[in-house]
PDB file of C-alpha atoms and ligand atoms in Angstrom:
ATOM      1  CA  MET A   1     122.558 202.875 100.122  1.00  0.00           C
ATOM      2  CA  ALA A   2     123.738 200.451  97.421  1.00  0.00           C
ATOM      3  CA  ALA A   3     121.151 198.921  95.088  1.00  0.00           C
ATOM      4  CA  ALA A   4     120.514 195.157  95.152  1.00  0.00           C
ATOM      5  CA  ALA A   5     121.445 192.892  92.233  1.00  0.00           C
ATOM      6  CA  ALA A   6     117.752 192.220  91.490  1.00  0.00           C
ATOM      7  CA  PRO A   7     115.472 195.130  90.555  1.00  0.00           C
ATOM      8  CA  GLU A   8     113.669 196.710  93.519  1.00  0.00           C
ATOM      9  CA  PRO A   9     111.096 199.500  93.425  1.00  0.00           C
ATOM     10  CA  LEU A  10     112.789 202.856  93.968  1.00  0.00           C
ATOM     11  CA  LEU A  11     109.652 204.663  95.139  1.00  0.00           C
ATOM     12  CA  ALA A  12     106.230 203.736  96.487  1.00  0.00           C
ATOM     13  CA  GLU A  13     104.665 206.169  93.985  1.00  0.00           C
ATOM     14  CA  ARG A  14     103.231 204.923  90.723  1.00  0.00           C
ATOM     15  CA  PHE A  15     103.306 206.959  87.527  1.00  0.00           C
ATOM     16  CA  GLU A  16     101.106 206.615  84.451  1.00  0.00           C
ATOM     17  CA  HIS A  17     103.713 206.626  81.694  1.00  0.00           C
ATOM     18  CA  PRO A  18     107.179 206.971  83.246  1.00  0.00           C
ATOM     19  CA  GLU A  19     109.795 207.489  80.530  1.00  0.00           C
ATOM     20  CA  GLY A  20     113.045 209.252  79.797  1.00  0.00           C
ATOM     21  CA  VAL A  21     114.968 208.293  82.946  1.00  0.00           C
ATOM     22  CA  VAL A  22     118.313 210.123  83.033  1.00  0.00           C
ATOM     23  CA  TRP A  23     120.951 210.870  85.688  1.00  0.00           C
ATOM     24  CA  ASP A  24     121.688 214.538  86.401  1.00  0.00           C
ATOM     25  CA  ALA A  25     125.318 214.250  87.567  1.00  0.00           C
ATOM     26  CA  ALA A  26     125.798 217.862  88.696  1.00  0.00           C
ATOM     27  CA  ALA A  27     122.687 217.812  90.893  1.00  0.00           C
ATOM     28  CA  GLU A  28     123.154 214.130  91.868  1.00  0.00           C
ATOM     29  CA  ARG A  29     119.541 213.374  91.102  1.00  0.00           C
ATOM     30  CA  LEU A  30     117.519 211.150  88.837  1.00  0.00           C
ATOM     31  CA  LEU A  31     115.189 212.839  86.347  1.00  0.00           C
ATOM     32  CA  TRP A  32     112.314 211.278  84.411  1.00  0.00           C
ATOM     33  CA  VAL A  33     109.010 212.262  82.860  1.00  0.00           C
ATOM     34  CA  ASP A  34     105.417 211.145  83.299  1.00  0.00           C
ATOM     35  CA  LEU A  35     104.946 211.594  79.595  1.00  0.00           C
ATOM     36  CA  LEU A  36     101.263 212.189  78.915  1.00  0.00           C
ATOM     37  CA  GLN A  37     100.748 213.905  82.294  1.00  0.00           C
ATOM     38  CA  GLY A  38     103.289 216.496  81.177  1.00  0.00           C
ATOM     39  CA  ARG A  39     105.372 216.255  84.328  1.00  0.00           C
ATOM     40  CA  VAL A  40     109.117 216.096  84.971  1.00  0.00           C
ATOM     41  CA  HIS A  41     110.086 214.308  88.177  1.00  0.00           C
ATOM     42  CA  ALA A  42     113.294 214.138  90.176  1.00  0.00           C
ATOM     43  CA  CYS A  43     114.588 212.248  93.195  1.00  0.00           C
ATOM     44  CA  ASP A  44     117.870 211.337  94.879  1.00  0.00           C
ATOM     45  CA  ALA A  45     119.850 208.215  93.964  1.00  0.00           C
ATOM     46  CA  ASP A  46     118.015 206.257  96.686  1.00  0.00           C
ATOM     47  CA  GLY A  47     114.529 207.645  95.994  1.00  0.00           C
ATOM     48  CA  GLY A  48     114.533 210.495  98.542  1.00  0.00           C
ATOM     49  CA  ARG A  49     113.366 214.078  97.914  1.00  0.00           C
ATOM     50  CA  LEU A  50     110.765 213.266  95.254  1.00  0.00           C
ATOM     51  CA  ASP A  51     110.016 216.424  93.303  1.00  0.00           C
ATOM     52  CA  ALA A  52     107.866 217.380  90.288  1.00  0.00           C
ATOM     53  CA  LEU A  53     107.486 220.114  87.706  1.00  0.00           C
ATOM     54  CA  ASP A  54     104.260 220.440  85.687  1.00  0.00           C
ATOM     55  CA  LEU A  55     104.916 221.504  82.078  1.00  0.00           C
ATOM     56  CA  GLY A  56     101.230 221.518  81.100  1.00  0.00           C
ATOM     57  CA  ARG A  57     101.785 219.470  77.901  1.00  0.00           C
ATOM     58  CA  PRO A  58     103.166 216.033  77.092  1.00  0.00           C
ATOM     59  CA  VAL A  59     106.916 215.742  77.607  1.00  0.00           C
ATOM     60  CA  GLY A  60     108.884 212.856  76.077  1.00  0.00           C
ATOM     61  CA  ALA A  61     112.375 213.497  77.367  1.00  0.00           C
ATOM     62  CA  VAL A  62     114.332 215.698  79.723  1.00  0.00           C
ATOM     63  CA  ALA A  63     118.031 216.396  80.285  1.00  0.00           C
ATOM     64  CA  PRO A  64     120.015 218.734  82.499  1.00  0.00           C
ATOM     65  CA  ARG A  65     121.537 221.917  81.039  1.00  0.00           C
ATOM     66  CA  ALA A  66     125.208 222.625  81.740  1.00  0.00           C
ATOM     67  CA  GLY A  67     124.463 225.909  83.518  1.00  0.00           C
ATOM     68  CA  GLY A  68     121.509 224.508  85.494  1.00  0.00           C
ATOM     69  CA  GLY A  69     117.920 224.085  84.384  1.00  0.00           C
ATOM     70  CA  LEU A  70     116.486 221.577  81.931  1.00  0.00           C
ATOM     71  CA  VAL A  71     116.033 220.939  78.231  1.00  0.00           C
ATOM     72  CA  CYS A  72     112.817 219.114  77.318  1.00  0.00           C
ATOM     73  CA  ALA A  73     111.335 217.460  74.254  1.00  0.00           C
ATOM     74  CA  VAL A  74     107.720 218.622  74.627  1.00  0.00           C
ATOM     75  CA  ARG A  75     104.647 217.693  72.579  1.00  0.00           C
ATOM     76  CA  GLU A  76     105.211 220.341  69.923  1.00  0.00           C
ATOM     77  CA  GLY A  77     109.019 220.574  69.892  1.00  0.00           C
ATOM     78  CA  PHE A  78     111.705 221.747  72.307  1.00  0.00           C
ATOM     79  CA  ALA A  79     111.534 223.783  75.515  1.00  0.00           C
ATOM     80  CA  LEU A  80     113.968 225.075  78.111  1.00  0.00           C
ATOM     81  CA  VAL A  81     113.513 225.489  81.837  1.00  0.00           C
ATOM     82  CA  ASP A  82     115.858 228.010  83.425  1.00  0.00           C
ATOM     83  CA  ALA A  83     117.902 227.177  86.498  1.00  0.00           C
ATOM     84  CA  ALA A  84     115.906 226.966  89.713  1.00  0.00           C
ATOM     85  CA  ALA A  85     117.311 227.842  93.108  1.00  0.00           C
ATOM     86  CA  GLY A  86     115.704 225.000  95.039  1.00  0.00           C
ATOM     87  CA  ALA A  87     113.088 222.399  94.291  1.00  0.00           C
ATOM     88  CA  LEU A  88     112.078 221.532  90.739  1.00  0.00           C
ATOM     89  CA  ALA A  89     108.519 222.427  91.736  1.00  0.00           C
ATOM     90  CA  ALA A  90     109.658 226.044  92.190  1.00  0.00           C
ATOM     91  CA  SER A  91     111.270 226.235  88.727  1.00  0.00           C
ATOM     92  CA  PRO A  92     110.445 229.013  86.289  1.00  0.00           C
ATOM     93  CA  GLU A  93     107.930 228.289  83.512  1.00  0.00           C
ATOM     94  CA  SER A  94     109.243 226.321  80.551  1.00  0.00           C
ATOM     95  CA  ARG A  95     110.010 228.373  77.418  1.00  0.00           C
ATOM     96  CA  THR A  96     109.202 226.809  74.040  1.00  0.00           C
ATOM     97  CA  ILE A  97     112.139 227.397  71.687  1.00  0.00           C
ATOM     98  CA  ASP A  98     110.925 225.314  68.734  1.00  0.00           C
ATOM     99  CA  ASP A  99     107.313 224.353  67.967  1.00  0.00           C
ATOM    100  CA  ARG A 100     107.618 222.693  64.573  1.00  0.00           C
ATOM    101  CA  LEU A 101     105.083 219.966  65.517  1.00  0.00           C
ATOM    102  CA  ARG A 102     102.441 222.436  66.758  1.00  0.00           C
ATOM    103  CA  ASP A 103      99.885 221.553  64.073  1.00  0.00           C
ATOM    104  CA  ALA A 104     101.091 218.003  63.362  1.00  0.00           C
ATOM    105  CA  PRO A 105      99.414 214.771  64.559  1.00  0.00           C
ATOM    106  CA  LEU A 106     102.745 213.942  66.213  1.00  0.00           C
ATOM    107  CA  ARG A 107     104.436 214.376  69.546  1.00  0.00           C
ATOM    108  CA  MET A 108     108.043 214.338  70.661  1.00  0.00           C
ATOM    109  CA  ASN A 109     109.186 211.188  72.429  1.00  0.00           C
ATOM    110  CA  ASP A 110     112.570 210.005  73.779  1.00  0.00           C
ATOM    111  CA  GLY A 111     115.816 212.003  73.642  1.00  0.00           C
ATOM    112  CA  ALA A 112     119.421 212.164  74.895  1.00  0.00           C
ATOM    113  CA  VAL A 113     122.446 214.465  74.958  1.00  0.00           C
ATOM    114  CA  ASP A 114     125.470 213.478  72.871  1.00  0.00           C
ATOM    115  CA  PRO A 115     129.081 213.676  74.205  1.00  0.00           C
ATOM    116  CA  ARG A 116     129.415 217.225  72.780  1.00  0.00           C
ATOM    117  CA  GLY A 117     126.336 218.557  74.543  1.00  0.00           C
ATOM    118  CA  ARG A 118     123.795 218.498  71.668  1.00  0.00           C
ATOM    119  CA  PHE A 119     120.282 217.281  72.535  1.00  0.00           C
ATOM    120  CA  TRP A 120     118.785 214.670  70.206  1.00  0.00           C
ATOM    121  CA  ALA A 121     115.082 213.763  70.309  1.00  0.00           C
ATOM    122  CA  GLY A 122     112.528 212.321  67.921  1.00  0.00           C
ATOM    123  CA  SER A 123     108.813 212.162  67.275  1.00  0.00           C
ATOM    124  CA  MET A 124     105.977 209.664  66.835  1.00  0.00           C
ATOM    125  CA  ALA A 125     102.236 209.670  66.094  1.00  0.00           C
ATOM    126  CA  TRP A 126     100.396 211.415  68.949  1.00  0.00           C
ATOM    127  CA  GLU A 127      97.741 209.418  70.831  1.00  0.00           C
ATOM    128  CA  ASP A 128      95.550 212.525  71.307  1.00  0.00           C
ATOM    129  CA  ALA A 129      96.025 214.037  67.869  1.00  0.00           C
ATOM    130  CA  PRO A 130      92.817 215.593  66.454  1.00  0.00           C
ATOM    131  CA  ALA A 131      93.659 214.034  63.078  1.00  0.00           C
ATOM    132  CA  PRO A 132      95.484 210.724  63.567  1.00  0.00           C
ATOM    133  CA  PRO A 133      97.620 209.515  60.665  1.00  0.00           C
ATOM    134  CA  ALA A 134      95.791 207.431  58.064  1.00  0.00           C
ATOM    135  CA  ALA A 135      96.389 203.693  58.359  1.00  0.00           C
ATOM    136  CA  GLY A 136      99.025 202.530  55.910  1.00  0.00           C
ATOM    137  CA  SER A 137     100.588 205.963  55.406  1.00  0.00           C
ATOM    138  CA  PRO A 138     104.391 206.084  55.790  1.00  0.00           C
ATOM    139  CA  PRO A 139     105.635 207.029  59.254  1.00  0.00           C
ATOM    140  CA  ALA A 140     105.776 210.807  59.635  1.00  0.00           C
ATOM    141  CA  GLY A 141     108.106 210.898  62.641  1.00  0.00           C
ATOM    142  CA  ALA A 142     111.652 212.205  62.562  1.00  0.00           C
ATOM    143  CA  LEU A 143     114.804 212.484  64.642  1.00  0.00           C
ATOM    144  CA  TYR A 144     116.054 216.009  65.436  1.00  0.00           C
ATOM    145  CA  ARG A 145     119.226 217.544  66.825  1.00  0.00           C
ATOM    146  CA  LEU A 146     118.986 220.641  68.997  1.00  0.00           C
ATOM    147  CA  ASP A 147     122.310 222.475  69.048  1.00  0.00           C
ATOM    148  CA  PRO A 148     123.535 224.600  71.956  1.00  0.00           C
ATOM    149  CA  ASP A 149     122.794 227.771  69.914  1.00  0.00           C
ATOM    150  CA  GLY A 150     119.112 226.789  69.671  1.00  0.00           C
ATOM    151  CA  THR A 151     119.196 225.592  66.049  1.00  0.00           C
ATOM    152  CA  VAL A 152     117.089 222.503  65.331  1.00  0.00           C
ATOM    153  CA  GLY A 153     117.866 220.245  62.376  1.00  0.00           C
ATOM    154  CA  GLU A 154     116.116 217.110  61.124  1.00  0.00           C
ATOM    155  CA  GLN A 155     118.634 214.249  61.067  1.00  0.00           C
ATOM    156  CA  LEU A 156     116.395 211.359  60.025  1.00  0.00           C
ATOM    157  CA  ALA A 157     112.949 211.182  58.387  1.00  0.00           C
ATOM    158  CA  GLY A 158     110.419 208.354  58.051  1.00  0.00           C
ATOM    159  CA  VAL A 159     110.567 207.409  61.728  1.00  0.00           C
ATOM    160  CA  GLY A 160     107.681 205.453  63.321  1.00  0.00           C
ATOM    161  CA  ILE A 161     108.279 205.721  67.089  1.00  0.00           C
ATOM    162  CA  SER A 162     111.519 207.519  67.853  1.00  0.00           C
ATOM    163  CA  ASN A 163     112.957 206.042  71.037  1.00  0.00           C
ATOM    164  CA  GLY A 164     116.282 205.165  72.702  1.00  0.00           C
ATOM    165  CA  LEU A 165     119.525 206.962  71.830  1.00  0.00           C
ATOM    166  CA  GLY A 166     123.054 206.465  73.115  1.00  0.00           C
ATOM    167  CA  TRP A 167     126.699 206.700  72.092  1.00  0.00           C
ATOM    168  CA  SER A 168     129.620 204.270  72.227  1.00  0.00           C
ATOM    169  CA  PRO A 169     132.445 205.024  74.718  1.00  0.00           C
ATOM    170  CA  GLU A 170     134.575 206.440  71.859  1.00  0.00           C
ATOM    171  CA  GLY A 171     131.651 208.471  70.501  1.00  0.00           C
ATOM    172  CA  ASP A 172     132.071 206.934  67.057  1.00  0.00           C
ATOM    173  CA  ARG A 173     128.739 205.068  67.064  1.00  0.00           C
ATOM    174  CA  CYS A 174     125.214 206.252  67.782  1.00  0.00           C
ATOM    175  CA  TYR A 175     122.754 203.588  68.912  1.00  0.00           C
ATOM    176  CA  TYR A 176     119.152 204.287  67.971  1.00  0.00           C
ATOM    177  CA  VAL A 177     115.751 202.674  68.289  1.00  0.00           C
ATOM    178  CA  ASP A 178     112.777 203.308  66.027  1.00  0.00           C
ATOM    179  CA  SER A 179     110.433 200.972  67.935  1.00  0.00           C
ATOM    180  CA  VAL A 180     108.276 200.049  64.932  1.00  0.00           C
ATOM    181  CA  THR A 181     111.280 198.525  63.145  1.00  0.00           C
ATOM    182  CA  GLY A 182     111.771 196.028  65.997  1.00  0.00           C
ATOM    183  CA  ARG A 183     115.504 196.714  65.803  1.00  0.00           C
ATOM    184  CA  VAL A 184     118.297 198.370  67.715  1.00  0.00           C
ATOM    185  CA  ASP A 185     120.395 200.104  65.060  1.00  0.00           C
ATOM    186  CA  ALA A 186     123.926 201.508  65.085  1.00  0.00           C
ATOM    187  CA  PHE A 187     124.934 204.540  63.027  1.00  0.00           C
ATOM    188  CA  ALA A 188     128.520 205.504  62.325  1.00  0.00           C
ATOM    189  CA  PHE A 189     128.838 208.840  64.142  1.00  0.00           C
ATOM    190  CA  ASP A 190     131.000 211.868  63.349  1.00  0.00           C
ATOM    191  CA  LEU A 191     131.428 213.360  66.795  1.00  0.00           C
ATOM    192  CA  ASP A 192     132.853 216.701  65.649  1.00  0.00           C
ATOM    193  CA  ALA A 193     130.106 217.303  63.107  1.00  0.00           C
ATOM    194  CA  GLY A 194     127.352 215.625  65.129  1.00  0.00           C
ATOM    195  CA  ALA A 195     126.382 213.724  61.982  1.00  0.00           C
ATOM    196  CA  LEU A 196     124.910 210.255  61.487  1.00  0.00           C
ATOM    197  CA  GLY A 197     126.650 208.020  58.927  1.00  0.00           C
ATOM    198  CA  ALA A 198     126.016 204.493  57.693  1.00  0.00           C
ATOM    199  CA  ARG A 199     123.166 202.629  59.447  1.00  0.00           C
ATOM    200  CA  THR A 200     123.497 198.974  60.434  1.00  0.00           C
ATOM    201  CA  THR A 201     121.385 196.617  62.551  1.00  0.00           C
ATOM    202  CA  LEU A 202     122.824 195.823  65.973  1.00  0.00           C
ATOM    203  CA  ALA A 203     120.024 193.439  66.991  1.00  0.00           C
ATOM    204  CA  GLU A 204     116.517 192.364  66.027  1.00  0.00           C
ATOM    205  CA  ILE A 205     114.053 191.902  68.881  1.00  0.00           C
ATOM    206  CA  GLU A 206     111.961 188.785  68.421  1.00  0.00           C
ATOM    207  CA  GLY A 207     108.743 187.657  70.074  1.00  0.00           C
ATOM    208  CA  GLY A 208     106.512 190.700  69.628  1.00  0.00           C
ATOM    209  CA  ALA A 209     108.263 193.000  72.111  1.00  0.00           C
ATOM    210  CA  ALA A 210     109.390 196.420  70.887  1.00  0.00           C
ATOM    211  CA  PRO A 211     112.785 197.907  71.723  1.00  0.00           C
ATOM    212  CA  ASP A 212     112.348 201.186  73.616  1.00  0.00           C
ATOM    213  CA  GLY A 213     114.832 203.249  75.686  1.00  0.00           C
ATOM    214  CA  LEU A 214     118.529 202.378  75.975  1.00  0.00           C
ATOM    215  CA  ALA A 215     121.698 203.108  77.934  1.00  0.00           C
ATOM    216  CA  VAL A 216     125.359 202.327  77.207  1.00  0.00           C
ATOM    217  CA  ASP A 217     127.827 201.037  79.826  1.00  0.00           C
ATOM    218  CA  ALA A 218     131.589 201.495  80.217  1.00  0.00           C
ATOM    219  CA  ASP A 219     132.246 198.181  78.399  1.00  0.00           C
ATOM    220  CA  GLY A 220     130.396 199.573  75.393  1.00  0.00           C
ATOM    221  CA  CYS A 221     127.417 197.250  75.909  1.00  0.00           C
ATOM    222  CA  VAL A 222     123.917 198.497  75.167  1.00  0.00           C
ATOM    223  CA  TRP A 223     121.117 197.942  77.699  1.00  0.00           C
ATOM    224  CA  VAL A 224     117.761 198.119  75.942  1.00  0.00           C
ATOM    225  CA  ALA A 225     114.314 198.279  77.562  1.00  0.00           C
ATOM    226  CA  LEU A 226     111.760 195.993  75.899  1.00  0.00           C
ATOM    227  CA  TRP A 227     108.220 197.411  75.707  1.00  0.00           C
ATOM    228  CA  GLY A 228     105.908 194.389  75.896  1.00  0.00           C
ATOM    229  CA  GLY A 229     108.925 192.239  76.817  1.00  0.00           C
ATOM    230  CA  TRP A 230     109.048 192.420  80.651  1.00  0.00           C
ATOM    231  CA  GLU A 231     112.818 192.890  80.561  1.00  0.00           C
ATOM    232  CA  VAL A 232     115.941 194.905  79.928  1.00  0.00           C
ATOM    233  CA  ARG A 233     118.453 193.161  77.717  1.00  0.00           C
ATOM    234  CA  ARG A 234     122.207 193.799  77.586  1.00  0.00           C
ATOM    235  CA  LEU A 235     123.709 193.579  74.096  1.00  0.00           C
ATOM    236  CA  THR A 236     127.435 193.447  73.414  1.00  0.00           C
ATOM    237  CA  PRO A 237     128.837 195.847  70.776  1.00  0.00           C
ATOM    238  CA  ALA A 238     128.515 192.870  68.392  1.00  0.00           C
ATOM    239  CA  GLY A 239     124.796 192.602  69.164  1.00  0.00           C
ATOM    240  CA  VAL A 240     124.929 189.401  71.238  1.00  0.00           C
ATOM    241  CA  VAL A 241     122.575 189.178  74.244  1.00  0.00           C
ATOM    242  CA  ASP A 242     124.735 188.622  77.314  1.00  0.00           C
ATOM    243  CA  ARG A 243     122.348 189.482  80.159  1.00  0.00           C
ATOM    244  CA  VAL A 244     118.632 189.752  80.824  1.00  0.00           C
ATOM    245  CA  VAL A 245     117.036 191.632  83.737  1.00  0.00           C
ATOM    246  CA  GLU A 246     113.388 190.709  84.298  1.00  0.00           C
ATOM    247  CA  LEU A 247     110.843 193.240  85.542  1.00  0.00           C
ATOM    248  CA  PRO A 248     107.343 192.720  87.046  1.00  0.00           C
ATOM    249  CA  GLY A 249     105.651 194.671  84.263  1.00  0.00           C
ATOM    250  CA  ALA A 250     105.435 194.328  80.485  1.00  0.00           C
ATOM    251  CA  HIS A 251     105.906 197.916  79.284  1.00  0.00           C
ATOM    252  CA  VAL A 252     109.549 198.477  80.179  1.00  0.00           C
ATOM    253  CA  SER A 253     110.164 201.937  78.754  1.00  0.00           C
ATOM    254  CA  THR A 254     113.640 203.251  79.621  1.00  0.00           C
ATOM    255  CA  CYS A 255     116.810 202.499  81.550  1.00  0.00           C
ATOM    256  CA  ALA A 256     119.658 204.739  82.699  1.00  0.00           C
ATOM    257  CA  PHE A 257     122.802 204.482  84.803  1.00  0.00           C
ATOM    258  CA  GLY A 258     123.247 206.739  87.797  1.00  0.00           C
ATOM    259  CA  GLY A 259     123.931 206.905  91.510  1.00  0.00           C
ATOM    260  CA  PRO A 260     127.358 206.410  93.155  1.00  0.00           C
ATOM    261  CA  GLY A 261     129.936 205.452  90.530  1.00  0.00           C
ATOM    262  CA  LEU A 262     127.117 205.233  87.935  1.00  0.00           C
ATOM    263  CA  ARG A 263     126.683 201.590  88.962  1.00  0.00           C
ATOM    264  CA  THR A 264     122.937 201.635  89.535  1.00  0.00           C
ATOM    265  CA  LEU A 265     120.660 200.871  86.612  1.00  0.00           C
ATOM    266  CA  TYR A 266     117.332 202.673  86.911  1.00  0.00           C
ATOM    267  CA  VAL A 267     114.430 201.251  84.915  1.00  0.00           C
ATOM    268  CA  SER A 268     110.969 202.679  84.250  1.00  0.00           C
ATOM    269  CA  VAL A 269     107.907 200.490  83.642  1.00  0.00           C
ATOM    270  CA  SER A 270     104.849 202.143  82.121  1.00  0.00           C
ATOM    271  CA  GLN A 271     101.125 201.603  82.711  1.00  0.00           C
ATOM    272  CA  GLN A 272     100.212 203.088  79.310  1.00  0.00           C
ATOM    273  CA  GLY A 273      97.653 201.026  77.411  1.00  0.00           C
ATOM    274  CA  LEU A 274      97.020 198.491  80.211  1.00  0.00           C
ATOM    275  CA  ASP A 275      93.479 197.574  81.253  1.00  0.00           C
ATOM    276  CA  GLU A 276      92.489 196.790  84.852  1.00  0.00           C
ATOM    277  CA  ARG A 277      93.177 193.108  84.524  1.00  0.00           C
ATOM    278  CA  ALA A 278      96.653 193.678  83.066  1.00  0.00           C
ATOM    279  CA  LEU A 279      97.367 196.155  85.853  1.00  0.00           C
ATOM    280  CA  ARG A 280      96.464 193.508  88.459  1.00  0.00           C
ATOM    281  CA  GLU A 281      98.820 191.070  86.784  1.00  0.00           C
ATOM    282  CA  GLN A 282     101.641 193.609  86.537  1.00  0.00           C
ATOM    283  CA  PRO A 283     102.524 194.879  90.012  1.00  0.00           C
ATOM    284  CA  GLY A 284     105.516 196.721  88.596  1.00  0.00           C
ATOM    285  CA  ALA A 285     103.548 198.764  86.058  1.00  0.00           C
ATOM    286  CA  GLY A 286     104.003 202.476  86.742  1.00  0.00           C
ATOM    287  CA  HIS A 287     107.020 202.007  88.998  1.00  0.00           C
ATOM    288  CA  LEU A 288     110.682 202.911  88.790  1.00  0.00           C
ATOM    289  CA  PHE A 289     113.176 200.199  89.697  1.00  0.00           C
ATOM    290  CA  ALA A 290     116.836 200.246  90.728  1.00  0.00           C
ATOM    291  CA  LEU A 291     119.415 197.478  90.596  1.00  0.00           C
ATOM    292  CA  ASP A 292     123.153 197.063  90.942  1.00  0.00           C
ATOM    293  CA  ALA A 293     124.180 196.574  87.312  1.00  0.00           C
ATOM    294  CA  GLY A 294     127.578 195.069  88.199  1.00  0.00           C
ATOM    295  CA  VAL A 295     129.164 197.466  85.710  1.00  0.00           C
ATOM    296  CA  ALA A 296     129.380 201.256  85.535  1.00  0.00           C
ATOM    297  CA  GLY A 297     127.410 203.193  82.975  1.00  0.00           C
ATOM    298  CA  LEU A 298     128.928 205.838  80.743  1.00  0.00           C
ATOM    299  CA  PRO A 299     128.499 209.328  82.143  1.00  0.00           C
ATOM    300  CA  THR A 300     125.489 211.130  80.689  1.00  0.00           C
ATOM    301  CA  HIS A 301     126.046 214.644  79.409  1.00  0.00           C
ATOM    302  CA  ALA A 302     124.402 217.976  80.040  1.00  0.00           C
ATOM    303  CA  PHE A 303     122.937 220.031  77.185  1.00  0.00           C
ATOM    304  CA  ALA A 304     125.455 222.773  76.417  1.00  0.00           C
ATOM    305  CA  GLY A 305     122.813 225.412  75.582  1.00  0.00           C
TER     306      GLY A 305
HETATM  307  C1  LIG B 401     106.086 205.639  73.728  1.00  0.00           C
HETATM  308  C2  LIG B 401     104.820 204.833  73.767  1.00  0.00           C
HETATM  309  C3  LIG B 401     104.966 203.660  72.817  1.00  0.00           C
HETATM  310  C4  LIG B 401     106.195 202.870  73.165  1.00  0.00           C
HETATM  311  C5  LIG B 401     106.405 201.731  72.193  1.00  0.00           C
HETATM  312  C6  LIG B 401     107.212 204.751  74.111  1.00  0.00           C
HETATM  313  O1  LIG B 401     108.423 205.452  74.112  1.00  0.00           O
HETATM  314  O2  LIG B 401     106.000 206.767  74.584  1.00  0.00           O
HETATM  315  O3  LIG B 401     103.739 205.641  73.435  1.00  0.00           O
HETATM  316  O4  LIG B 401     103.825 202.860  72.866  1.00  0.00           O
HETATM  317  O5  LIG B 401     107.325 203.693  73.192  1.00  0.00           O
HETATM  318  O6  LIG B 401     107.687 201.227  72.228  1.00  0.00           O
HETATM  319 CA1  LIG B 402     110.581 205.468  75.324  1.00  0.00          CA
END
């Protein structure tokens, strides 16, 4: 079933803080997290076969592993789920492979796999931290790279809310959002080394909305979800807005291409931080949406570890 040009709800179910939407090409399924509930969800391209896996701790991002199973950015670091025979719900327990944030007032947030199969994910201040960061202190978040051999390295320090990540079609640019900066940035990227180079601003987001998750299409344009902005915005590689997709909810958290030919754009809209009145005014809050993007997305990659 092809998606319509305007966003339509993918599922009747509502989630608290849906985030980290990503297409699992090998399994032909959509994956996402309900972040603070600590759950990974999956369904088919058209919303069938809804499935869930409870990780028992917040999970900011998920991606498929090349040999089956999942890699996750969990509250305290990184975890792996081994390949499951059938439903996600029947998967083995997740195994923590790095817990560097165990005692920190931080949690992992968004992440993505680069074209060479490394998993990148970053951190932010944790809502439930026993000792929240002091007001005015510099941001303590960071961006990390998990290599296929299990090594984790810090790639960027001083991050406020680590969010969307994506790569240009040639793999020579890495797009990155630290939401508190209000910008979508572009780093020069050394694909062989997996190293970030010079940082430039692709676009500034005006009007009080914060850039959040992002996805890159086959034309090299960057689709960015706007938290507090009720929309997904398509930016050309020069940073010019050339399309806006409106959603019936303010906290648009991530977007990802998937489905047949990677032509469907999936968008998550969060309920996090909304009071009852806001929830009444935002029928889309907590839902996943699908639309025909009119352009194919770049393939997403599996973690090679
Ligand atoms: C985080 C939220 C945060 C939002 C702001 C999300 O990725 O999970 O906690 O409020 O980004 O952009
Ligand atoms: Ca996000």
